mmCIF file with all atom_site columns, C-alpha atoms in Angstrom:
data_model
loop_
_atom_site.group_PDB
_atom_site.id
_atom_site.type_symbol
_atom_site.label_atom_id
_atom_site.label_alt_id
_atom_site.label_comp_id
_atom_site.label_asym_id
_atom_site.label_entity_id
_atom_site.label_seq_id
_atom_site.pdbx_PDB_ins_code
_atom_site.Cartn_x
_atom_site.Cartn_y
_atom_site.Cartn_z
_atom_site.occupancy
_atom_site.B_iso_or_equiv
_atom_site.pdbx_formal_charge
_atom_site.auth_seq_id
_atom_site.auth_comp_id
_atom_site.auth_asym_id
_atom_site.auth_atom_id
_atom_site.pdbx_PDB_model_num
ATOM 1   C CA . MET A 1 1   ? -0.008  -0.072  0.212  1.00 79.00 ? 197 MET A CA 1
ATOM 2   C CA . VAL A 1 2   ? 1.308   3.347   -0.772 1.00 89.00 ? 198 VAL A CA 1
ATOM 3   C CA . PHE A 1 3   ? 0.516   6.696   1.272  1.00 87.00 ? 199 PHE A CA 1
ATOM 4   C CA . SER A 1 4   ? 0.533   10.017  0.111  1.00 88.00 ? 200 SER A CA 1
ATOM 5   C CA . LYS A 1 5   ? 1.053   11.552  3.636  1.00 87.00 ? 201 LYS A CA 1
ATOM 6   C CA . VAL A 1 6   ? 3.128   10.293  6.956  1.00 87.00 ? 202 VAL A CA 1
ATOM 7   C CA . THR A 1 7   ? 0.684   10.653  8.737  1.00 86.00 ? 203 THR A CA 1
ATOM 8   C CA . ASP A 1 8   ? -1.617  7.932   7.065  1.00 87.00 ? 204 ASP A CA 1
ATOM 9   C CA . LEU A 1 9   ? 0.742   6.287   8.811  1.00 91.00 ? 205 LEU A CA 1
ATOM 10  C CA . ILE A 1 10  ? -0.546  7.059   11.995 1.00 92.00 ? 206 ILE A CA 1
ATOM 11  C CA . GLY A 1 11  ? -2.808  4.321   13.855 1.00 91.00 ? 207 GLY A CA 1
ATOM 12  C CA . ASN A 1 12  ? -3.025  0.527   12.930 1.00 90.00 ? 208 ASN A CA 1
ATOM 13  C CA . THR A 1 13  ? -0.316  -0.727  14.731 1.00 92.00 ? 209 THR A CA 1
ATOM 14  C CA . PRO A 1 14  ? 0.422   -3.968  15.344 1.00 93.00 ? 210 PRO A CA 1
ATOM 15  C CA . ILE A 1 15  ? -0.952  -6.344  18.218 1.00 93.00 ? 211 ILE A CA 1
ATOM 16  C CA . ILE A 1 16  ? 0.857   -8.970  19.472 1.00 93.00 ? 212 ILE A CA 1
ATOM 17  C CA . GLN A 1 17  ? -0.462  -11.195 21.606 1.00 92.00 ? 213 GLN A CA 1
ATOM 18  C CA . LEU A 1 18  ? 1.675   -13.482 24.119 1.00 89.00 ? 214 LEU A CA 1
ATOM 19  C CA . PRO A 1 19  ? 1.229   -16.584 26.145 1.00 86.00 ? 215 PRO A CA 1
ATOM 20  C CA . LEU A 1 20  ? 0.847   -16.892 29.169 1.00 88.00 ? 216 LEU A CA 1
ATOM 21  C CA . VAL A 1 21  ? 1.614   -20.093 30.678 1.00 87.00 ? 217 VAL A CA 1
ATOM 22  C CA . GLN A 1 22  ? -0.978  -21.977 33.240 1.00 84.00 ? 218 GLN A CA 1
ATOM 23  C CA . SER A 1 23  ? -3.407  -18.605 32.746 1.00 85.00 ? 219 SER A CA 1
ATOM 24  C CA . ASP A 1 24  ? -6.849  -18.017 30.999 1.00 85.00 ? 220 ASP A CA 1
ATOM 25  C CA . THR A 1 25  ? -5.624  -14.439 30.736 1.00 84.00 ? 221 THR A CA 1
ATOM 26  C CA . ARG A 1 26  ? -5.050  -13.118 27.520 1.00 84.00 ? 222 ARG A CA 1
ATOM 27  C CA . LEU A 1 27  ? -2.066  -10.499 27.263 1.00 87.00 ? 223 LEU A CA 1
ATOM 28  C CA . TYR A 1 28  ? -1.670  -8.255  24.243 1.00 88.00 ? 224 TYR A CA 1
ATOM 29  C CA . ILE A 1 29  ? 1.008   -5.828  23.525 1.00 89.00 ? 225 ILE A CA 1
ATOM 30  C CA . LYS A 1 30  ? 0.301   -3.014  20.906 1.00 89.00 ? 226 LYS A CA 1
ATOM 31  C CA . VAL A 1 31  ? 3.434   -2.035  19.154 1.00 92.00 ? 227 VAL A CA 1
ATOM 32  C CA . GLU A 1 32  ? 2.890   2.199   19.280 1.00 92.00 ? 228 GLU A CA 1
ATOM 33  C CA . LYS A 1 33  ? 6.586   2.591   18.144 1.00 94.00 ? 229 LYS A CA 1
ATOM 34  C CA . ASN A 1 34  ? 5.313   1.485   14.677 1.00 94.00 ? 230 ASN A CA 1
ATOM 35  C CA . ASN A 1 35  ? 3.752   5.298   14.235 1.00 95.00 ? 231 ASN A CA 1
ATOM 36  C CA . PRO A 1 36  ? 6.067   7.028   12.151 1.00 95.00 ? 232 PRO A CA 1
ATOM 37  C CA . GLY A 1 37  ? 6.973   9.521   15.079 1.00 95.00 ? 233 GLY A CA 1
ATOM 38  C CA . GLY A 1 38  ? 7.708   6.458   17.005 1.00 94.00 ? 234 GLY A CA 1
ATOM 39  C CA . SER A 1 39  ? 5.157   6.946   19.790 1.00 93.00 ? 235 SER A CA 1
ATOM 40  C CA . MET A 1 40  ? 1.481   6.776   21.151 1.00 92.00 ? 236 MET A CA 1
ATOM 41  C CA . LYS A 1 41  ? 1.943   10.395  20.824 1.00 94.00 ? 237 LYS A CA 1
ATOM 42  C CA . ASP A 1 42  ? 1.697   10.988  17.159 1.00 96.00 ? 238 ASP A CA 1
ATOM 43  C CA . ARG A 1 43  ? -1.817  9.808   17.459 1.00 94.00 ? 239 ARG A CA 1
ATOM 44  C CA . MET A 1 44  ? -2.992  12.603  20.148 1.00 94.00 ? 240 MET A CA 1
ATOM 45  C CA . ALA A 1 45  ? -0.290  15.359  18.630 1.00 96.00 ? 241 ALA A CA 1
ATOM 46  C CA . ARG A 1 46  ? -2.012  14.908  14.913 1.00 95.00 ? 242 ARG A CA 1
ATOM 47  C CA . ASN A 1 47  ? -5.756  15.082  16.545 1.00 95.00 ? 243 ASN A CA 1
ATOM 48  C CA . MET A 1 48  ? -5.137  18.190  18.525 1.00 97.00 ? 244 MET A CA 1
ATOM 49  C CA . VAL A 1 49  ? -4.040  20.145  15.155 1.00 97.00 ? 245 VAL A CA 1
ATOM 50  C CA . VAL A 1 50  ? -6.923  18.728  13.220 1.00 96.00 ? 246 VAL A CA 1
ATOM 51  C CA . ALA A 1 51  ? -9.154  20.054  16.067 1.00 97.00 ? 247 ALA A CA 1
ATOM 52  C CA . ALA A 1 52  ? -8.037  23.623  16.049 1.00 98.00 ? 248 ALA A CA 1
ATOM 53  C CA . LEU A 1 53  ? -7.994  24.022  12.241 1.00 98.00 ? 249 LEU A CA 1
ATOM 54  C CA . LYS A 1 54  ? -11.416 22.254  12.284 1.00 97.00 ? 250 LYS A CA 1
ATOM 55  C CA . SER A 1 55  ? -12.796 25.194  15.502 1.00 97.00 ? 251 SER A CA 1
ATOM 56  C CA . GLY A 1 56  ? -10.266 27.990  13.270 1.00 97.00 ? 252 GLY A CA 1
ATOM 57  C CA . ARG A 1 57  ? -7.864  28.578  16.287 1.00 96.00 ? 253 ARG A CA 1
ATOM 58  C CA . ILE A 1 58  ? -5.437  27.915  13.688 1.00 97.00 ? 254 ILE A CA 1
ATOM 59  C CA . LYS A 1 59  ? -5.362  28.469  9.958  1.00 95.00 ? 255 LYS A CA 1
ATOM 60  C CA . SER A 1 60  ? -3.066  27.174  7.433  1.00 91.00 ? 256 SER A CA 1
ATOM 61  C CA . GLY A 1 61  ? 0.037   28.739  7.679  1.00 96.00 ? 257 GLY A CA 1
ATOM 62  C CA . GLY A 1 62  ? -0.069  29.125  11.279 1.00 98.00 ? 258 GLY A CA 1
ATOM 63  C CA . THR A 1 63  ? 2.668   28.394  13.867 1.00 98.00 ? 259 THR A CA 1
ATOM 64  C CA . ILE A 1 64  ? 1.894   25.965  16.576 1.00 98.00 ? 260 ILE A CA 1
ATOM 65  C CA . VAL A 1 65  ? 3.813   26.383  19.635 1.00 98.00 ? 261 VAL A CA 1
ATOM 66  C CA . GLU A 1 66  ? 3.920   23.506  22.575 1.00 98.00 ? 262 GLU A CA 1
ATOM 67  C CA . SER A 1 67  ? 6.028   22.847  25.309 1.00 96.00 ? 263 SER A CA 1
ATOM 68  C CA . SER A 1 68  ? 7.384   19.396  25.142 1.00 93.00 ? 264 SER A CA 1
ATOM 69  C CA . SER A 1 69  ? 10.487  16.890  26.127 1.00 86.00 ? 265 SER A CA 1
ATOM 70  C CA . GLY A 1 70  ? 9.943   14.832  22.785 1.00 91.00 ? 266 GLY A CA 1
ATOM 71  C CA . ASN A 1 71  ? 7.368   12.684  21.752 1.00 95.00 ? 267 ASN A CA 1
ATOM 72  C CA . THR A 1 72  ? 4.605   14.927  21.542 1.00 96.00 ? 268 THR A CA 1
ATOM 73  C CA . GLY A 1 73  ? 6.910   17.322  19.610 1.00 97.00 ? 269 GLY A CA 1
ATOM 74  C CA . ILE A 1 74  ? 8.124   15.096  16.972 1.00 97.00 ? 270 ILE A CA 1
ATOM 75  C CA . GLY A 1 75  ? 4.218   14.108  16.435 1.00 97.00 ? 271 GLY A CA 1
ATOM 76  C CA . LEU A 1 76  ? 3.330   17.977  16.477 1.00 98.00 ? 272 LEU A CA 1
ATOM 77  C CA . ALA A 1 77  ? 6.333   18.581  13.934 1.00 98.00 ? 273 ALA A CA 1
ATOM 78  C CA . ILE A 1 78  ? 4.698   15.878  11.406 1.00 97.00 ? 274 ILE A CA 1
ATOM 79  C CA . ALA A 1 79  ? 1.232   17.157  11.789 1.00 97.00 ? 275 ALA A CA 1
ATOM 80  C CA . ALA A 1 80  ? 2.393   20.652  11.089 1.00 97.00 ? 276 ALA A CA 1
ATOM 81  C CA . ILE A 1 81  ? 4.166   19.585  7.469  1.00 95.00 ? 277 ILE A CA 1
ATOM 82  C CA . GLU A 1 82  ? 1.052   17.680  6.877  1.00 93.00 ? 278 GLU A CA 1
ATOM 83  C CA . PHE A 1 83  ? -0.908  21.057  7.123  1.00 96.00 ? 279 PHE A CA 1
ATOM 84  C CA . GLY A 1 84  ? 1.699   23.740  6.350  1.00 96.00 ? 280 GLY A CA 1
ATOM 85  C CA . LEU A 1 85  ? 2.116   24.842  9.850  1.00 98.00 ? 281 LEU A CA 1
ATOM 86  C CA . ARG A 1 86  ? 5.482   26.118  11.325 1.00 98.00 ? 282 ARG A CA 1
ATOM 87  C CA . PHE A 1 87  ? 6.259   24.583  14.542 1.00 98.00 ? 283 PHE A CA 1
ATOM 88  C CA . ILE A 1 88  ? 8.092   25.778  17.521 1.00 98.00 ? 284 ILE A CA 1
ATOM 89  C CA . ALA A 1 89  ? 9.209   23.317  20.308 1.00 98.00 ? 285 ALA A CA 1
ATOM 90  C CA . VAL A 1 90  ? 10.061  24.557  23.594 1.00 98.00 ? 286 VAL A CA 1
ATOM 91  C CA . VAL A 1 91  ? 12.155  22.346  25.211 1.00 96.00 ? 287 VAL A CA 1
ATOM 92  C CA . ASP A 1 92  ? 14.304  22.154  28.926 1.00 91.00 ? 288 ASP A CA 1
ATOM 93  C CA . HIS A 1 93  ? 17.976  20.364  29.835 1.00 86.00 ? 289 HIS A CA 1
ATOM 94  C CA . HIS A 1 94  ? 15.964  17.182  30.137 1.00 84.00 ? 290 HIS A CA 1
ATOM 95  C CA . ALA A 1 95  ? 14.576  16.834  26.279 1.00 88.00 ? 291 ALA A CA 1
ATOM 96  C CA . ALA A 1 96  ? 16.568  14.201  24.626 1.00 91.00 ? 292 ALA A CA 1
ATOM 97  C CA . GLN A 1 97  ? 19.174  15.237  22.267 1.00 94.00 ? 293 GLN A CA 1
ATOM 98  C CA . ASP A 1 98  ? 18.079  12.635  19.487 1.00 96.00 ? 294 ASP A CA 1
ATOM 99  C CA . LYS A 1 99  ? 14.542  13.960  19.963 1.00 96.00 ? 295 LYS A CA 1
ATOM 100 C CA . ILE A 1 100 ? 15.488  17.176  19.950 1.00 97.00 ? 296 ILE A CA 1
ATOM 101 C CA . ALA A 1 101 ? 17.307  16.240  16.568 1.00 97.00 ? 297 ALA A CA 1
ATOM 102 C CA . ILE A 1 102 ? 14.192  14.565  14.999 1.00 97.00 ? 298 ILE A CA 1
ATOM 103 C CA . MET A 1 103 ? 11.976  17.481  15.352 1.00 97.00 ? 299 MET A CA 1
ATOM 104 C CA . ARG A 1 104 ? 14.571  19.827  13.865 1.00 97.00 ? 300 ARG A CA 1
ATOM 105 C CA . ALA A 1 105 ? 14.880  17.301  11.021 1.00 97.00 ? 301 ALA A CA 1
ATOM 106 C CA . LEU A 1 106 ? 11.117  17.570  10.824 1.00 96.00 ? 302 LEU A CA 1
ATOM 107 C CA . GLY A 1 107 ? 11.226  21.476  10.767 1.00 97.00 ? 303 GLY A CA 1
ATOM 108 C CA . ALA A 1 108 ? 10.739  22.329  14.077 1.00 98.00 ? 304 ALA A CA 1
ATOM 109 C CA . GLU A 1 109 ? 12.144  25.335  15.343 1.00 98.00 ? 305 GLU A CA 1
ATOM 110 C CA . ILE A 1 110 ? 13.509  24.472  19.213 1.00 98.00 ? 306 ILE A CA 1
ATOM 111 C CA . ARG A 1 111 ? 13.597  27.011  21.667 1.00 97.00 ? 307 ARG A CA 1
ATOM 112 C CA . TYR A 1 112 ? 15.167  26.292  25.023 1.00 94.00 ? 308 TYR A CA 1
ATOM 113 C CA . VAL A 1 113 ? 13.805  27.995  28.257 1.00 92.00 ? 309 VAL A CA 1
ATOM 114 C CA . LYS A 1 114 ? 16.313  29.685  30.669 1.00 84.00 ? 310 LYS A CA 1
ATOM 115 C CA . GLY A 1 115 ? 16.788  29.265  33.981 1.00 81.00 ? 311 GLY A CA 1
ATOM 116 C CA . ASP A 1 116 ? 19.273  27.316  36.549 1.00 80.00 ? 312 ASP A CA 1
ATOM 117 C CA . TYR A 1 117 ? 17.709  24.058  36.981 1.00 78.00 ? 313 TYR A CA 1
ATOM 118 C CA . GLY A 1 118 ? 19.230  20.877  38.503 1.00 74.00 ? 314 GLY A CA 1
ATOM 119 C CA . GLU A 1 119 ? 20.060  18.126  36.519 1.00 72.00 ? 315 GLU A CA 1
ATOM 120 C CA . ASN A 1 120 ? 16.788  16.093  38.513 1.00 73.00 ? 316 ASN A CA 1
ATOM 121 C CA . GLU A 1 121 ? 14.385  19.229  37.650 1.00 73.00 ? 317 GLU A CA 1
ATOM 122 C CA . VAL A 1 122 ? 12.365  19.447  34.878 1.00 75.00 ? 318 VAL A CA 1
ATOM 123 C CA . ALA A 1 123 ? 11.267  23.143  33.820 1.00 86.00 ? 319 ALA A CA 1
ATOM 124 C CA . VAL A 1 124 ? 7.691   22.405  32.695 1.00 88.00 ? 320 VAL A CA 1
ATOM 125 C CA . VAL A 1 125 ? 5.858   25.299  34.135 1.00 89.00 ? 321 VAL A CA 1
ATOM 126 C CA . GLU A 1 126 ? 8.391   27.124  32.852 1.00 92.00 ? 322 GLU A CA 1
ATOM 127 C CA . ARG A 1 127 ? 8.507   25.484  29.490 1.00 93.00 ? 323 ARG A CA 1
ATOM 128 C CA . GLN A 1 128 ? 4.766   26.167  29.341 1.00 95.00 ? 324 GLN A CA 1
ATOM 129 C CA . ARG A 1 129 ? 4.551   29.781  30.662 1.00 95.00 ? 325 ARG A CA 1
ATOM 130 C CA . MET A 1 130 ? 7.101   30.447  27.332 1.00 96.00 ? 326 MET A CA 1
ATOM 131 C CA . ALA A 1 131 ? 5.294   28.272  25.114 1.00 97.00 ? 327 ALA A CA 1
ATOM 132 C CA . ALA A 1 132 ? 2.003   30.196  25.671 1.00 98.00 ? 328 ALA A CA 1
ATOM 133 C CA . GLU A 1 133 ? 4.056   33.848  25.907 1.00 98.00 ? 329 GLU A CA 1
ATOM 134 C CA . ILE A 1 134 ? 5.680   32.759  22.764 1.00 98.00 ? 330 ILE A CA 1
ATOM 135 C CA . ALA A 1 135 ? 1.964   31.915  20.849 1.00 98.00 ? 331 ALA A CA 1
ATOM 136 C CA . ASN A 1 136 ? 1.185   35.691  21.793 1.00 98.00 ? 332 ASN A CA 1
ATOM 137 C CA . GLU A 1 137 ? 3.620   37.183  20.317 1.00 98.00 ? 333 GLU A CA 1
ATOM 138 C CA . ILE A 1 138 ? 3.433   35.680  16.891 1.00 98.00 ? 334 ILE A CA 1
ATOM 139 C CA . PRO A 1 139 ? 0.146   36.528  14.984 1.00 97.00 ? 335 PRO A CA 1
ATOM 140 C CA . GLY A 1 140 ? -1.405  33.375  13.789 1.00 96.00 ? 336 GLY A CA 1
ATOM 141 C CA . ALA A 1 141 ? -0.126  31.382  16.326 1.00 98.00 ? 337 ALA A CA 1
ATOM 142 C CA . ILE A 1 142 ? -1.441  28.841  19.413 1.00 98.00 ? 338 ILE A CA 1
ATOM 143 C CA . PHE A 1 143 ? -0.257  27.298  22.126 1.00 98.00 ? 339 PHE A CA 1
ATOM 144 C CA . MET A 1 144 ? -1.551  23.807  21.784 1.00 97.00 ? 340 MET A CA 1
ATOM 145 C CA . ASN A 1 145 ? -1.203  23.591  25.848 1.00 96.00 ? 341 ASN A CA 1
ATOM 146 C CA . GLN A 1 146 ? -1.488  19.396  25.563 1.00 94.00 ? 342 GLN A CA 1
ATOM 147 C CA . SER A 1 147 ? -2.088  19.154  29.296 1.00 92.00 ? 343 SER A CA 1
ATOM 148 C CA . ASP A 1 148 ? -5.241  21.016  28.666 1.00 93.00 ? 344 ASP A CA 1
ATOM 149 C CA . ASN A 1 149 ? -6.215  20.153  25.906 1.00 95.00 ? 345 ASN A CA 1
ATOM 150 C CA . ALA A 1 150 ? -9.556  18.510  25.262 1.00 92.00 ? 346 ALA A CA 1
ATOM 151 C CA . ALA A 1 151 ? -8.550  17.051  21.597 1.00 94.00 ? 347 ALA A CA 1
ATOM 152 C CA . ASN A 1 152 ? -5.569  15.547  23.385 1.00 90.00 ? 348 ASN A CA 1
ATOM 153 C CA . ALA A 1 153 ? -7.850  12.234  24.644 1.00 87.00 ? 349 ALA A CA 1
ATOM 154 C CA . GLY A 1 154 ? -9.410  12.148  20.872 1.00 86.00 ? 350 GLY A CA 1
ATOM 155 C CA . GLY A 1 155 ? -6.243  10.523  20.272 1.00 83.00 ? 351 GLY A CA 1
ATOM 156 C CA . TYR A 1 156 ? -6.321  8.036   22.739 1.00 83.00 ? 352 TYR A CA 1
ATOM 157 C CA . ALA A 1 157 ? -10.117 7.083   21.840 1.00 85.00 ? 353 ALA A CA 1
ATOM 158 C CA . ASP A 1 158 ? -9.011  6.307   18.359 1.00 85.00 ? 354 ASP A CA 1
ATOM 159 C CA . LEU A 1 159 ? -6.351  4.332   20.127 1.00 86.00 ? 355 LEU A CA 1
ATOM 160 C CA . VAL A 1 160 ? -9.314  2.428   21.982 1.00 86.00 ? 356 VAL A CA 1
ATOM 161 C CA . ARG A 1 161 ? -11.651 1.871   19.117 1.00 88.00 ? 357 ARG A CA 1
ATOM 162 C CA . GLU A 1 162 ? -9.017  0.432   17.126 1.00 89.00 ? 358 GLU A CA 1
ATOM 163 C CA . LEU A 1 163 ? -7.700  -2.176  20.014 1.00 90.00 ? 359 LEU A CA 1
ATOM 164 C CA . ILE A 1 164 ? -11.281 -3.169  20.187 1.00 90.00 ? 360 ILE A CA 1
ATOM 165 C CA . SER A 1 165 ? -11.591 -3.954  16.816 1.00 92.00 ? 361 SER A CA 1
ATOM 166 C CA . GLN A 1 166 ? -8.688  -5.689  16.511 1.00 91.00 ? 362 GLN A CA 1
ATOM 167 C CA . ILE A 1 167 ? -9.272  -7.734  19.804 1.00 90.00 ? 363 ILE A CA 1
ATOM 168 C CA . GLY A 1 168 ? -12.606 -7.331  21.109 1.00 88.00 ? 364 GLY A CA 1
ATOM 169 C CA . LYS A 1 169 ? -14.112 -6.596  24.488 1.00 84.00 ? 365 LYS A CA 1
ATOM 170 C CA . ILE A 1 170 ? -10.856 -5.617  26.946 1.00 82.00 ? 366 ILE A CA 1
ATOM 171 C CA . ASP A 1 171 ? -11.208 -6.037  30.383 1.00 79.00 ? 367 ASP A CA 1
ATOM 172 C CA . ALA A 1 172 ? -8.112  -4.284  31.887 1.00 74.00 ? 368 ALA A CA 1
ATOM 173 C CA . TRP A 1 173 ? -6.114  -2.104  30.348 1.00 72.00 ? 369 TRP A CA 1
ATOM 174 C CA . VAL A 1 174 ? -2.445  -1.231  31.492 1.00 72.00 ? 370 VAL A CA 1
ATOM 175 C CA . GLY A 1 175 ? -0.317  1.542   29.169 1.00 66.00 ? 371 GLY A CA 1
ATOM 176 C CA . CYS A 1 176 ? 3.471   1.668   29.778 1.00 59.00 ? 372 CYS A CA 1
ATOM 177 C CA . VAL A 1 177 ? 6.466   3.989   28.134 1.00 53.00 ? 373 VAL A CA 1
ATOM 178 C CA . GLY A 1 178 ? 9.356   2.193   27.586 1.00 47.00 ? 374 GLY A CA 1
#
């Protein structure tokens, strides 16, 4: 199958059933690393961009600004390409260099928070403050605000629908990042 855009590859990730010895339980693993950005965050990033476009909060050619330590930023960079948007990722010293390199390769502009933060401190509040400030300064920009964005959940709802269509009834769900 040939796709016309990278975001067409988001979702429909494989699922593996692992055998459990002496158990009536079925264990499945959903391989979300097979999304184009390498994580399930691609789902919610694209969903937030689509919702912002539909609502008119952003228009083609506009700018997305988001605080990210990596995975959401990669997903937003991918969605920005599809919809002709500029993307600015606000990161701190904890963001992995490989994820920053991927965001840059996808056209994202990287801005670092300022301040003296210890190695064990993550500057989430400062990242969010700075992202909101940058968005306010740029005409046609929005702070995506993944932490408080109702469209964030929509990407995960798609994941649940996909799981149910693949395996049927789900009695328990355990999500993990690794």
